[in-house]
Coordinates of C-alpha atoms and ligand atoms in Angstrom, one line a residue:
X1 CA 24.2 -20.9 -18.5
X2 CA 23.8 -23.9 -20.7
X3 CA 23.1 -23.9 -24.4
X4 CA 20.2 -25.7 -25.9
X5 CA 19.2 -26.4 -29.6
X6 CA 16.4 -28.1 -31.3
X7 CA 15.8 -28.8 -34.9
X8 CA 12.9 -30.1 -37.1
X9 CA 13.2 -30.0 -40.8
X10 CA 14.9 -31.6 -43.7
X11 CA 18.5 -30.8 -43.0
X12 CA 21.1 -33.2 -41.6
X13 CA 19.9 -32.8 -38.1
X14 CA 23.1 -33.9 -36.4
X15 CA 25.2 -31.3 -38.2
X16 CA 22.7 -28.5 -37.4
X17 CA 22.6 -29.5 -33.7
X18 CA 26.3 -30.1 -33.2
X19 CA 27.2 -26.8 -34.9
X20 CA 24.5 -25.1 -32.8
X21 CA 25.8 -26.2 -29.4
X22 CA 29.4 -25.6 -30.6
X23 CA 28.2 -21.9 -31.2
X24 CA 26.7 -21.9 -27.8
X25 CA 29.6 -23.4 -26.1
X26 CA 30.4 -20.1 -24.4
X27 CA 27.2 -20.6 -22.4
X28 CA 28.7 -23.7 -20.6
X29 CA 31.1 -26.5 -21.7
X30 CA 31.4 -29.1 -19.0
X31 CA 29.5 -31.9 -20.8
X32 CA 27.3 -32.1 -23.8
X33 CA 24.6 -34.5 -25.3
X34 CA 22.2 -35.0 -28.1
X35 CA 19.0 -37.0 -28.6
X36 CA 17.9 -37.9 -32.1
X37 CA 14.6 -39.4 -33.1
X38 CA 15.6 -42.2 -35.2
X39 CA 13.0 -44.9 -36.5
X40 CA 10.6 -44.1 -33.7
X41 CA 13.1 -44.3 -30.9
X42 CA 15.4 -41.9 -29.2
X43 CA 19.2 -42.5 -29.7
X44 CA 21.1 -40.5 -27.1
X45 CA 24.8 -39.8 -27.1
X46 CA 26.5 -37.9 -24.3
X47 CA 30.0 -36.9 -23.4
X48 CA 31.9 -35.1 -20.7
X49 CA 33.9 -32.1 -21.5
X50 CA 33.6 -29.7 -24.5
X51 CA 31.3 -30.2 -27.6
X52 CA 34.3 -31.4 -29.6
X53 CA 34.3 -34.7 -27.5
X54 CA 30.7 -35.3 -28.4
X55 CA 31.3 -34.4 -32.0
X56 CA 33.9 -37.2 -32.0
X57 CA 31.7 -39.6 -30.2
X58 CA 28.8 -39.0 -32.6
X59 CA 31.1 -39.4 -35.6
X60 CA 32.6 -42.7 -34.3
X61 CA 29.1 -44.1 -33.6
X62 CA 28.0 -43.2 -37.1
X63 CA 24.8 -41.4 -35.9
X64 CA 25.0 -38.9 -38.6
X65 CA 22.9 -40.7 -41.1
X66 CA 20.7 -38.5 -43.5
X67 CA 17.0 -38.7 -43.1
X68 CA 16.8 -37.8 -39.5
X69 CA 14.6 -34.9 -39.1
X70 CA 14.1 -34.2 -35.4
X71 CA 16.6 -33.8 -32.5
X72 CA 17.7 -31.7 -29.5
X73 CA 21.1 -31.0 -28.1
X74 CA 22.7 -29.4 -25.1
X75 CA 26.0 -27.9 -23.7
X76 CA 26.0 -27.8 -19.9
X77 CA 27.3 -25.6 -17.1
X78 CA 26.7 -27.6 -14.0
X79 CA 24.4 -26.5 -11.3
X80 CA 22.8 -29.6 -9.7
X81 CA 25.3 -32.6 -10.1
X82 CA 28.8 -33.0 -11.2
X83 CA 29.7 -33.0 -14.8
X84 CA 29.3 -36.6 -15.7
X85 CA 27.6 -38.4 -18.5
X86 CA 24.6 -39.4 -16.4
X87 CA 24.1 -35.7 -15.5
X88 CA 24.5 -34.4 -19.1
X89 CA 21.3 -33.6 -21.0
X90 CA 19.0 -34.6 -22.7
X91 CA 17.1 -36.3 -20.0
X92 CA 14.4 -38.8 -20.7
X93 CA 11.4 -40.2 -18.7
X94 CA 11.3 -43.7 -17.5
X95 CA 9.5 -45.0 -20.7
X96 CA 11.8 -43.1 -23.0
X97 CA 8.8 -41.3 -24.5
X98 CA 10.2 -37.7 -24.1
X99 CA 13.5 -36.2 -24.3
X100 CA 14.2 -32.8 -22.7
X101 CA 17.0 -30.2 -22.8
X102 CA 16.9 -27.5 -20.0
X103 CA 18.6 -24.3 -19.1
X104 CA 17.7 -22.8 -15.8
X105 CA 17.1 -24.1 -12.2
X106 CA 14.0 -26.0 -10.9
X107 CA 13.8 -24.7 -7.4
X108 CA 11.2 -27.4 -6.1
X109 CA 12.8 -30.3 -7.9
X110 CA 13.4 -32.5 -4.8
X111 CA 9.7 -32.3 -3.8
X112 CA 8.6 -33.2 -7.4
X113 CA 11.4 -36.0 -7.6
X114 CA 10.1 -37.6 -4.4
X115 CA 6.6 -37.5 -5.5
X116 CA 7.5 -39.0 -8.9
X117 CA 9.8 -41.8 -7.4
X118 CA 6.8 -42.8 -5.1
X119 CA 4.9 -43.2 -8.3
X120 CA 7.5 -45.5 -9.8
X121 CA 9.5 -43.2 -11.9
X122 CA 13.2 -44.1 -12.0
X123 CA 15.8 -41.3 -11.9
X124 CA 19.2 -41.7 -13.5
X125 CA 20.9 -38.4 -12.6
X126 CA 21.4 -36.0 -9.8
X127 CA 20.1 -33.1 -11.9
X128 CA 17.0 -30.8 -11.2
X129 CA 16.1 -31.0 -14.9
X130 CA 15.4 -34.6 -15.0
X131 CA 12.1 -34.1 -13.2
X132 CA 10.8 -32.4 -16.5
X133 CA 10.4 -35.5 -18.7
X134 CA 9.0 -37.5 -15.9
X135 CA 6.4 -34.9 -15.1
X136 CA 5.5 -34.7 -18.8
X137 CA 5.1 -38.5 -19.0
X138 CA 3.0 -38.4 -15.9
X139 CA 0.5 -36.0 -17.6
X140 CA 0.6 -37.3 -21.1
X141 CA -2.7 -38.5 -22.5
X142 CA -1.9 -38.4 -26.1
X143 CA -1.9 -34.5 -26.1
X144 CA 1.9 -33.5 -26.0
X145 CA 1.2 -29.7 -25.6
X146 CA -1.1 -30.2 -22.7
X147 CA 1.2 -32.5 -21.0
X148 CA 4.1 -30.1 -21.3
X149 CA 2.0 -27.3 -20.1
X150 CA 0.7 -29.2 -17.1
X151 CA 4.2 -30.2 -16.1
X152 CA 5.4 -26.7 -16.3
X153 CA 2.6 -25.5 -14.1
X154 CA 4.1 -27.8 -11.4
X155 CA 7.5 -26.2 -11.7
X156 CA 9.0 -23.4 -9.5
X157 CA 12.1 -21.8 -10.8
X158 CA 13.5 -20.9 -14.2
X159 CA 13.5 -22.7 -17.4
X160 CA 14.3 -22.6 -21.2
X161 CA 13.3 -26.0 -22.5
X162 CA 13.0 -28.0 -25.8
X163 CA 11.1 -31.2 -25.7
X164 CA 11.1 -34.0 -28.2
X165 CA 8.5 -36.7 -28.0
X166 CA 8.6 -40.2 -29.8
X167 CA 4.9 -40.2 -30.3
X168 CA 5.1 -36.9 -32.1
X169 CA 7.9 -37.0 -34.7
X170 CA 8.7 -33.9 -36.4
X171 CA 7.2 -31.8 -33.6
X172 CA 9.1 -29.9 -30.7
X173 CA 7.8 -28.0 -27.8
X174 CA 9.9 -25.1 -26.4
X175 CA 8.9 -23.0 -23.4
X176 CA 10.6 -20.3 -21.4
X177 CA 10.4 -18.7 -18.0
X178 CA 13.5 -16.8 -17.0
X179 CA 15.8 -18.3 -19.4
X180 CA 15.8 -17.2 -23.2
X181 CA 14.4 -19.1 -26.1
X182 CA 14.4 -18.0 -29.7
X183 CA 12.9 -19.8 -32.7
X184 CA 14.5 -19.4 -36.0
X185 CA 11.9 -19.7 -38.8
X186 CA 13.1 -21.3 -42.1
X187 CA 11.6 -22.7 -45.2
X188 CA 9.9 -25.9 -44.1
X189 CA 12.4 -26.0 -41.1
X190 CA 12.7 -24.6 -37.6
X191 CA 15.6 -24.3 -35.3
X192 CA 15.0 -23.3 -31.7
X193 CA 17.9 -22.3 -29.4
X194 CA 19.0 -20.4 -26.3
X195 CA 20.2 -17.5 -28.7
X196 CA 20.6 -16.5 -32.2
X197 CA 24.2 -17.7 -32.4
X198 CA 23.0 -21.1 -33.1
X199 CA 20.5 -19.8 -35.7
X200 CA 22.3 -17.3 -37.9
X201 CA 23.7 -19.7 -40.3
X202 CA 20.2 -21.0 -41.4
X203 CA 17.8 -18.0 -41.2
X204 CA 17.5 -14.3 -40.2
X205 CA 13.8 -14.6 -39.3
X206 CA 13.2 -15.2 -35.7
X207 CA 10.5 -15.4 -33.0
X208 CA 11.5 -14.5 -29.3
X209 CA 9.5 -16.2 -26.7
X210 CA 8.2 -14.2 -23.8
X211 CA 8.2 -15.7 -20.2
X212 CA 5.4 -18.1 -19.8
X213 CA 5.2 -18.9 -23.6
X214 CA 4.9 -22.6 -24.9
X215 CA 5.6 -23.0 -28.4
X216 CA 4.5 -26.0 -30.6
X217 CA 7.0 -26.2 -33.4
X218 CA 6.5 -28.1 -36.6
X219 CA 8.7 -27.7 -39.7
X220 CA 6.3 -25.2 -41.3
X221 CA 4.6 -23.6 -38.5
X222 CA 4.8 -22.3 -35.0
X223 CA 1.8 -22.1 -32.6
X224 CA 2.3 -20.3 -29.3
X225 CA 0.3 -20.6 -26.2
X226 CA 0.6 -19.3 -22.6
X227 CA 1.0 -21.3 -19.5
X228 CA -2.8 -21.6 -19.2
X229 CA -3.0 -23.2 -22.7
X230 CA -4.5 -20.0 -24.3
X231 CA -3.1 -19.1 -27.7
X232 CA -1.0 -15.9 -27.9
X233 CA 0.5 -14.1 -30.9
X234 CA 4.3 -13.1 -31.2
X235 CA 5.7 -11.3 -34.0
X236 CA 8.8 -12.3 -36.1
X237 CA 12.1 -10.1 -36.2
X238 CA 14.8 -10.0 -38.5
X239 CA 18.4 -10.4 -37.1
X240 CA 21.2 -8.5 -38.9
X241 CA 24.3 -10.3 -37.6
X242 CA 26.8 -11.3 -40.4
X243 CA 27.6 -15.1 -40.1
X244 CA 31.4 -14.2 -40.4
X245 CA 31.1 -12.5 -37.0
X246 CA 30.6 -15.8 -35.3
X247 CA 33.6 -17.3 -36.9
X248 CA 37.3 -16.8 -35.8
X249 CA 38.4 -15.3 -39.1
X250 CA 42.0 -16.3 -38.9
X251 CA 42.7 -15.3 -35.3
X252 CA 43.9 -17.9 -32.9
X253 CA 41.2 -17.1 -30.4
X254 CA 37.8 -15.2 -30.3
X255 CA 39.2 -13.1 -27.5
X256 CA 42.0 -11.8 -29.8
X257 CA 39.6 -11.4 -32.7
X258 CA 37.3 -9.4 -30.5
X259 CA 40.1 -7.2 -29.2
X260 CA 41.1 -6.3 -32.7
X261 CA 37.5 -5.6 -33.6
X262 CA 37.2 -2.7 -31.2
X263 CA 37.9 0.1 -33.5
X264 CA 35.1 -1.1 -35.8
X265 CA 32.8 -2.0 -32.9
X266 CA 33.1 1.4 -31.4
X267 CA 32.5 2.9 -34.9
X268 CA 29.3 0.9 -35.0
X269 CA 28.3 2.1 -31.5
X270 CA 28.8 5.6 -32.4
X271 CA 27.6 5.7 -36.0
X272 CA 24.8 8.2 -36.6
X273 CA 24.5 9.0 -32.8
X274 CA 26.6 12.2 -32.7
X275 CA 25.1 15.5 -33.6
X276 CA 28.3 17.6 -33.9
X277 CA 26.6 20.7 -34.9
X278 CA 24.5 20.9 -31.9
X279 CA 27.1 19.2 -29.6
X280 CA 25.0 16.5 -28.6
X281 CA 24.1 12.7 -29.0
X282 CA 21.2 11.3 -30.7
X283 CA 20.0 8.2 -28.8
X284 CA 16.5 7.6 -30.0
X285 CA 16.1 4.3 -28.1
X286 CA 16.1 6.3 -24.9
X287 CA 12.9 7.9 -26.1
X288 CA 13.3 11.0 -23.8
X289 CA 12.3 14.5 -24.6
X290 CA 14.3 17.4 -23.2
X291 CA 11.9 17.8 -20.2
X292 CA 12.3 14.1 -19.4
X293 CA 16.1 14.3 -19.3
X294 CA 15.8 17.5 -17.0
X295 CA 13.6 15.6 -14.7
X296 CA 16.0 12.9 -13.9
X297 CA 17.4 13.7 -10.6
X298 CA 19.4 10.4 -9.8
X299 CA 20.8 7.5 -11.8
X300 CA 21.4 4.1 -10.5
X301 CA 23.5 1.8 -12.6
X302 CA 23.0 -2.1 -12.0
X303 CA 25.5 -4.6 -13.7
X304 CA 27.8 -7.4 -13.1
X305 CA 31.5 -8.0 -13.8
X306 CA 32.9 -6.1 -16.8
X307 CA 29.6 -4.3 -17.3
X308 CA 30.0 -3.1 -13.7
X309 CA 33.3 -1.6 -14.4
X310 CA 31.9 0.2 -17.3
X311 CA 29.2 1.3 -15.1
X312 CA 31.7 2.7 -12.7
X313 CA 33.1 4.9 -15.3
X314 CA 29.5 5.9 -16.4
X315 CA 29.1 7.2 -12.9
X316 CA 32.0 9.5 -13.2
X317 CA 30.6 10.7 -16.6
X318 CA 27.1 11.4 -15.4
X319 CA 28.2 13.2 -12.2
X320 CA 31.0 15.2 -13.7
X321 CA 29.6 16.1 -17.2
X322 CA 25.8 16.1 -16.5
X323 CA 25.8 16.9 -12.7
X324 CA 23.5 13.9 -11.9
X325 CA 24.0 12.0 -8.7
X326 CA 24.8 8.5 -9.8
X327 CA 25.2 5.2 -7.9
X328 CA 26.6 2.1 -9.3
X329 CA 25.4 -1.2 -7.8
X330 CA 26.6 -4.7 -8.0
X331 CA 23.2 -5.9 -9.4
X332 CA 22.9 -8.9 -7.0
X333 CA 23.1 -6.5 -4.0
X334 CA 20.5 -4.1 -5.3
X335 CA 17.5 -6.3 -5.0
X336 CA 18.1 -7.6 -1.4
X337 CA 18.9 -4.3 0.2
X338 CA 15.5 -2.6 -0.3
X339 CA 16.9 0.3 -2.2
X340 CA 15.4 3.8 -2.1
X341 CA 14.2 4.7 -5.7
X342 CA 12.0 7.5 -6.7
X343 CA 9.9 8.3 -9.7
X344 CA 12.6 10.7 -11.2
X345 CA 15.3 7.9 -10.7
X346 CA 16.6 6.3 -13.9
X347 CA 17.7 2.7 -13.2
X348 CA 20.1 1.8 -16.0
X349 CA 21.0 -1.8 -16.5
X350 CA 24.3 -2.6 -18.4
X351 CA 24.6 -6.0 -19.9
X352 CA 26.3 -7.4 -22.9
X353 CA 24.1 -10.5 -22.9
X354 CA 21.0 -8.9 -21.7
X355 CA 20.3 -12.1 -19.9
X356 CA 22.4 -11.9 -16.6
X357 CA 20.0 -13.0 -13.8
X358 CA 21.0 -10.6 -11.2
X359 CA 20.9 -7.6 -13.5
X360 CA 17.5 -8.6 -14.7
X361 CA 16.2 -8.9 -11.2
X362 CA 17.7 -5.5 -10.3
X363 CA 15.9 -3.8 -12.9
X364 CA 12.5 -5.4 -12.2
X365 CA 13.0 -4.4 -8.6
X366 CA 13.5 -0.9 -9.7
X367 CA 10.6 -0.9 -12.1
X368 CA 8.4 -2.2 -9.2
X369 CA 9.5 0.7 -6.9
X370 CA 8.5 3.2 -9.7
X371 CA 11.7 4.1 -11.3
X372 CA 12.2 4.6 -15.0
X373 CA 14.3 1.8 -16.3
X374 CA 16.6 1.8 -19.2
X375 CA 19.4 -0.5 -20.5
X376 CA 22.5 -0.7 -22.4
X377 CA 22.8 -4.1 -24.0
X378 CA 24.5 -5.9 -26.8
X379 CA 22.3 -8.7 -27.7
X380 CA 19.3 -7.4 -29.5
X381 CA 15.9 -8.8 -28.3
X382 CA 17.5 -10.1 -25.1
X383 CA 15.5 -10.4 -22.0
X384 CA 16.8 -7.1 -20.3
X385 CA 16.4 -5.2 -23.5
X386 CA 12.9 -6.2 -23.7
X387 CA 12.2 -5.7 -19.9
X388 CA 13.2 -2.1 -20.2
X389 CA 11.1 0.5 -22.1
X390 CA 14.1 2.5 -23.0
X391 CA 17.6 1.6 -24.1
X392 CA 20.7 1.8 -26.4
X393 CA 22.1 -1.1 -28.1
X394 CA 25.9 -1.0 -28.3
X395 CA 26.0 -2.9 -31.8
X396 CA 29.3 -4.6 -30.9
X397 CA 28.2 -7.7 -32.8
X398 CA 28.3 -11.2 -31.1
X399 CA 31.0 -11.4 -28.4
X400 CA 31.8 -15.2 -28.1
X401 CA 34.9 -15.1 -25.9
X402 CA 33.8 -15.6 -22.1
X403 CA 36.2 -12.7 -21.3
X404 CA 34.3 -9.6 -22.2
X405 CA 36.4 -7.0 -24.4
X406 CA 34.6 -5.2 -27.2
X407 CA 31.4 -5.1 -25.1
X408 CA 33.3 -3.1 -22.5
X409 CA 34.7 -0.4 -24.7
X410 CA 31.3 0.1 -26.6
X411 CA 29.5 0.3 -23.3
X412 CA 31.8 3.0 -22.2
X413 CA 31.5 4.8 -25.4
X414 CA 27.6 4.7 -25.2
X415 CA 27.7 6.0 -21.5
X416 CA 29.8 8.9 -22.6
X417 CA 27.3 9.7 -25.4
X418 CA 24.5 9.3 -22.8
X419 CA 26.3 11.8 -20.5
X420 CA 26.9 14.2 -23.4
X421 CA 23.1 14.1 -24.2
X422 CA 22.2 14.6 -20.4
X423 CA 24.9 17.3 -20.0
X424 CA 23.4 19.3 -22.9
X425 CA 20.0 19.2 -21.5
X426 CA 21.5 20.7 -18.4
X427 CA 24.8 22.7 -17.9
X428 CA 26.8 22.0 -21.1
X429 CA 27.1 24.9 -23.7
X430 CA 26.9 24.0 -27.3
X431 CA 30.6 24.7 -27.7
X432 CA 31.5 22.2 -24.9
X433 CA 29.1 19.7 -26.4
X434 CA 30.9 20.1 -29.8
X435 CA 34.2 19.5 -28.1
X436 CA 33.2 16.4 -26.4
X437 CA 31.3 15.0 -29.5
X438 CA 34.4 15.4 -31.6
X439 CA 36.5 13.6 -29.0
X440 CA 34.3 10.8 -28.9
X441 CA 34.8 10.4 -32.6
X442 CA 38.5 9.8 -32.0
X443 CA 38.0 6.6 -29.8
X444 CA 38.4 4.1 -32.7
X445 CA 41.7 5.7 -33.7
X446 CA 43.1 5.8 -30.2
X447 CA 42.2 2.1 -29.8
X448 CA 43.9 1.2 -33.1
X449 CA 47.1 2.8 -31.8
X450 CA 47.2 0.5 -28.9
X451 CA 46.4 -2.6 -31.0
X452 CA 49.4 -1.6 -33.3
X453 CA 51.6 -1.9 -30.3
X454 CA 50.6 -5.6 -29.8
X455 CA 54.1 -6.9 -30.4
X456 CA 55.5 -4.9 -27.5
X457 CA 52.7 -5.8 -25.2
X458 CA 53.3 -9.5 -26.0
X459 CA 56.9 -9.1 -25.1
X460 CA 56.2 -7.6 -21.7
X461 CA 53.4 -10.2 -21.2
X462 CA 55.9 -13.2 -21.6
X463 CA 58.3 -11.6 -19.2
X464 CA 55.8 -11.5 -16.3
X465 CA 53.7 -14.5 -17.3
X466 CA 55.3 -16.7 -14.4
X467 CA 54.1 -14.5 -11.7
X468 CA 51.5 -15.9 -9.2
X469 CA 50.0 -12.7 -8.0
X470 CA 49.5 -9.3 -9.6
X471 CA 48.1 -5.9 -8.4
X472 CA 46.4 -3.3 -10.7
X473 CA 46.3 0.2 -9.4
X474 CA 44.6 3.4 -10.7
X475 CA 42.8 6.5 -9.8
X476 CA 39.9 8.5 -11.2
X477 CA 38.8 7.3 -14.6
X478 CA 41.6 4.7 -14.4
X479 CA 40.4 3.2 -11.1
X480 CA 37.6 1.2 -12.9
X481 CA 40.1 0.5 -15.6
X482 CA 42.4 -1.0 -13.1
X483 CA 39.6 -3.3 -11.7
X484 CA 38.9 -4.4 -15.4
X485 CA 42.5 -5.2 -16.0
X486 CA 42.7 -7.4 -13.0
X487 CA 39.5 -9.2 -13.9
X488 CA 40.6 -10.0 -17.3
X489 CA 43.9 -11.3 -16.1
X490 CA 42.4 -13.6 -13.5
X491 CA 39.7 -15.0 -15.6
X492 CA 41.8 -16.1 -18.6
X493 CA 45.3 -16.8 -17.0
X494 CA 44.1 -18.1 -13.6
X495 CA 46.8 -15.8 -11.9
X496 CA 45.5 -14.2 -8.7
X497 CA 45.0 -10.5 -9.6
X498 CA 43.6 -7.8 -7.6
X499 CA 42.4 -4.4 -8.7
X500 CA 42.7 -1.5 -6.2
X501 CA 42.5 2.2 -5.9
X502 CA 46.0 3.5 -5.9
X503 CA 45.4 5.3 -2.8
X504 CA 43.9 2.2 -1.0
X505 CA 46.9 0.0 -1.4
X506 CA 48.6 1.5 1.6
X507 CA 45.6 0.6 3.7
X508 CA 46.4 -3.0 3.7
X509 CA 47.3 -4.7 0.4
X510 CA 50.8 -3.2 0.4
X511 CA 51.6 -5.8 3.1
X512 CA 51.5 -8.5 0.3
X513 CA 54.1 -6.8 -2.0
X514 CA 57.5 -8.3 -2.6
X515 CA 59.7 -8.8 -5.6
X516 CA 57.5 -11.7 -6.7
X517 CA 54.4 -9.5 -7.1
X518 CA 54.3 -7.2 -10.0
X519 CA 52.0 -4.1 -9.8
X520 CA 50.4 -2.8 -13.0
X521 CA 50.0 1.0 -12.3
X522 CA 47.8 3.0 -14.5
X523 CA 49.8 6.3 -14.7
X524 CA 48.7 8.0 -17.9
X525 CA 49.1 11.7 -18.1
X526 CA 45.7 12.7 -16.8
X527 CA 44.4 14.0 -13.4
X528 CA 45.9 12.0 -10.6
X529 CA 49.1 11.0 -12.4
X530 CA 51.4 12.7 -9.8
X531 CA 49.7 10.9 -6.9
X532 CA 49.9 7.6 -8.7
X533 CA 53.7 8.2 -9.1
X534 CA 53.9 8.5 -5.5
X535 CA 52.2 5.1 -5.2
X536 CA 54.6 3.6 -7.6
X537 CA 57.4 4.8 -5.5
X538 CA 55.9 3.1 -2.5
X539 CA 55.7 -0.2 -4.4
X540 CA 59.1 0.2 -5.7
X541 CA 60.4 0.7 -2.1
X542 CA 58.7 -2.8 -1.3
X543 CA 60.7 -4.1 -4.2
X544 CA 57.7 -5.0 -6.4
X545 CA 58.3 -4.8 -10.1
X546 CA 56.1 -2.2 -11.6
X547 CA 54.6 -2.1 -15.1
X548 CA 52.9 1.0 -16.0
X549 CA 50.4 2.4 -18.6
X550 CA 51.9 5.8 -19.6
X551 CA 51.1 8.4 -22.2
X552 CA 53.2 8.3 -25.4
X553 CA 56.1 10.7 -25.0
X554 CA 56.2 10.6 -21.2
X555 CA 59.7 9.2 -21.3
X556 CA 60.3 9.8 -17.5
X557 CA 58.3 6.8 -16.9
X558 CA 60.9 4.4 -18.3
X559 CA 63.3 5.4 -15.6
X560 CA 60.8 4.8 -12.8
X561 CA 59.3 1.5 -13.9
X562 CA 60.3 -1.9 -15.1
X563 CA 58.1 -1.8 -18.2
X564 CA 55.8 0.7 -20.0
X565 CA 52.6 0.0 -22.0
X566 CA 52.4 3.1 -24.1
X567 CA 48.9 4.7 -24.5
X568 CA 48.2 7.6 -27.0
X569 CA 47.4 10.9 -25.4
X570 CA 43.7 11.5 -24.5
X571 CA 41.5 13.5 -22.2
X572 CA 40.7 12.0 -18.8
X573 CA 37.3 11.0 -20.1
X574 CA 38.7 8.8 -23.0
X575 CA 41.7 7.6 -20.9
X576 CA 40.2 4.2 -19.7
X577 CA 39.3 3.1 -23.3
X578 CA 42.7 2.6 -24.9
X579 CA 44.1 1.8 -21.5
X580 CA 41.8 -1.1 -21.0
X581 CA 42.6 -2.5 -24.6
X582 CA 46.3 -2.6 -23.5
X583 CA 45.3 -4.5 -20.4
X584 CA 43.2 -6.8 -22.5
X585 CA 46.2 -7.6 -24.7
X586 CA 48.5 -8.0 -21.6
X587 CA 46.2 -10.5 -20.1
X588 CA 45.6 -12.3 -23.5
X589 CA 49.4 -12.8 -24.0
X590 CA 50.0 -13.8 -20.5
X591 CA 47.3 -16.5 -20.7
X592 CA 48.6 -17.6 -24.2
X593 CA 52.0 -17.9 -22.7
X594 CA 50.6 -20.2 -19.9
X595 CA 48.8 -22.3 -22.4
X596 CA 45.4 -21.5 -20.9
X597 CA 42.1 -22.3 -22.8
X598 CA 41.6 -18.5 -23.4
X599 CA 38.0 -18.6 -24.9
X600 CA 36.7 -21.1 -22.5
X601 CA 38.2 -20.5 -18.9
X602 CA 37.4 -23.1 -16.4
X603 CA 34.3 -22.7 -14.3
X604 CA 33.1 -19.8 -16.2
X605 CA 30.1 -19.2 -18.5
X606 CA 29.4 -16.2 -20.9
X607 CA 26.0 -15.7 -19.8
X608 CA 25.2 -16.0 -16.1
X609 CA 21.6 -16.8 -15.9
X610 CA 21.5 -18.1 -12.3
X611 CA 21.7 -16.0 -9.0
Ligands
M6R1 O1 26.4 -10.2 -20.1 P1 26.7 -9.2 -19.1 O2 27.5 -8.1 -19.4 O3 25.6 -8.9 -18.2 O4 27.8 -10.2 -18.1 C1 28.2 -9.6 -16.9 C2 29.3 -10.5 -16.4 O5 29.1 -11.8 -16.2 C3 30.7 -10.5 -17.5 O6 31.0 -9.3 -17.8 C4 31.6 -11.3 -16.9 O7 32.3 -10.6 -15.8 C5 32.9 -11.4 -18.0 N1 33.2 -12.9 -18.0 C6 34.0 -10.6 -17.8 O8 35.0 -10.7 -18.8

């Protein structure tokens, strides 16, 4: 949560910072602020609401003058203190010597704050973050880096920070513990940010900080020390994201663009990874020899939200195809219930961002208990990717909309390839492997067929957009798809939506059905369809309208239900992929009809870096 940016160099700093936090807005968008070092003093501008409000304010006040070389900016997702201008970052110390932007939570802030108040420091906000500049001021004796390091030594909790000092113009200090920081290295300029989204326009060369690192950043060099003030060395990496991917490219919303990108993003996830001749998958990042694959006797998947739903599908793949006992854990639960983990357990984190705090904590816990750990991530170089010794990147490209779409389908495709690889090391024949590998190759085409039906889906969405409650039901591989359909609808349209196993409906929730509550039943022509039809009848008997997903050609479904979302014929393994795409479009068009802020739903942030 929260996006931070800092810049030092020769460009128009206001522009770099504002564009940076606009790109990071998916991390939080309840208030924003900027601190510019102008003529030896900080000029701070803040506004409540989205970055657009700040852009307007900065423009109106004419603070965009060229020649400004150093500045920091922040877009906030509130934890401590309401979204007000006073609580918006950057925060300064009482003497206005240091300005700080912070992402994370300072757990011992109230003790530190009381101590600082007793020493005469005046606080202006309710935030935990404000203690940081005051602590730096307290320790400052003309050595910027030492003051920051001593301040950080006092802090318990998590932080990604960028600090600017009026006594050290042109220099920034960035540090991380638990919240990501990446430094973009340019020609006589540096841009530091929470993630590469704010950097890609300027340079492809980046340095990822590790936890405990403190970086002294000047326009032409970066020096990194650890929290004990000892120099450490970190290599540079090259990012390969195309700048066009972080722009809307003619679509009204990033979510719609990302839905439409799925045939391509899945192609990228699969490219070069299928060995059709041998009927297996090549996943070199897993770095496992056949004997390692055979040794795995249990898989624990840890994830949150949409990634958790992908993980539920993964469980079915691993058990049914590879015969490996698999559990799926809500990541926050895993750490606190003292799980049983063995040396032959593979703990698999699934995370688009690679920064989700609960998923990261789960994987650390599994590692501590001796499990082998691996990850399926989208963001290259993210914390979870670096915490795990093995992994598979989904290569979906930047996912900017808060509602996850293309990451989900690519995660499922990667899970299926992993299951294929594990199955081939155990019970799959070469022929079975070849059949499945050929099927995986078909996913982009299946998804394109659903996208081609967008107009039909939009019509159905408009018809039901006034409902206040929805149920989504499914069985087998379509059960996690039902959960994902409900999550998409609730997060972007604010309609109360619940996903249930189709069989579970009559154990309670059926009491809520009436003519005002539509049920979306996933009744594709795969295993379980007949039983789902019985559940549809039960819903109809309670006069609930029923919208189904059904396999193209299954004309009987039209008689049985109010509306049909047509899905191309697939095996049960692939069924959730095109089906979820139809549900993404349904949610999108319902939210659009209701006039919702689709890419930035209220109260949400893309990257959940707090527990
Ligand atoms: O980055 P992650 O995949 O770890 O994020 C997990 C969830 O926060 C995320 O999937 C969230 O549920 C999305 N907003 C769903 O659309």
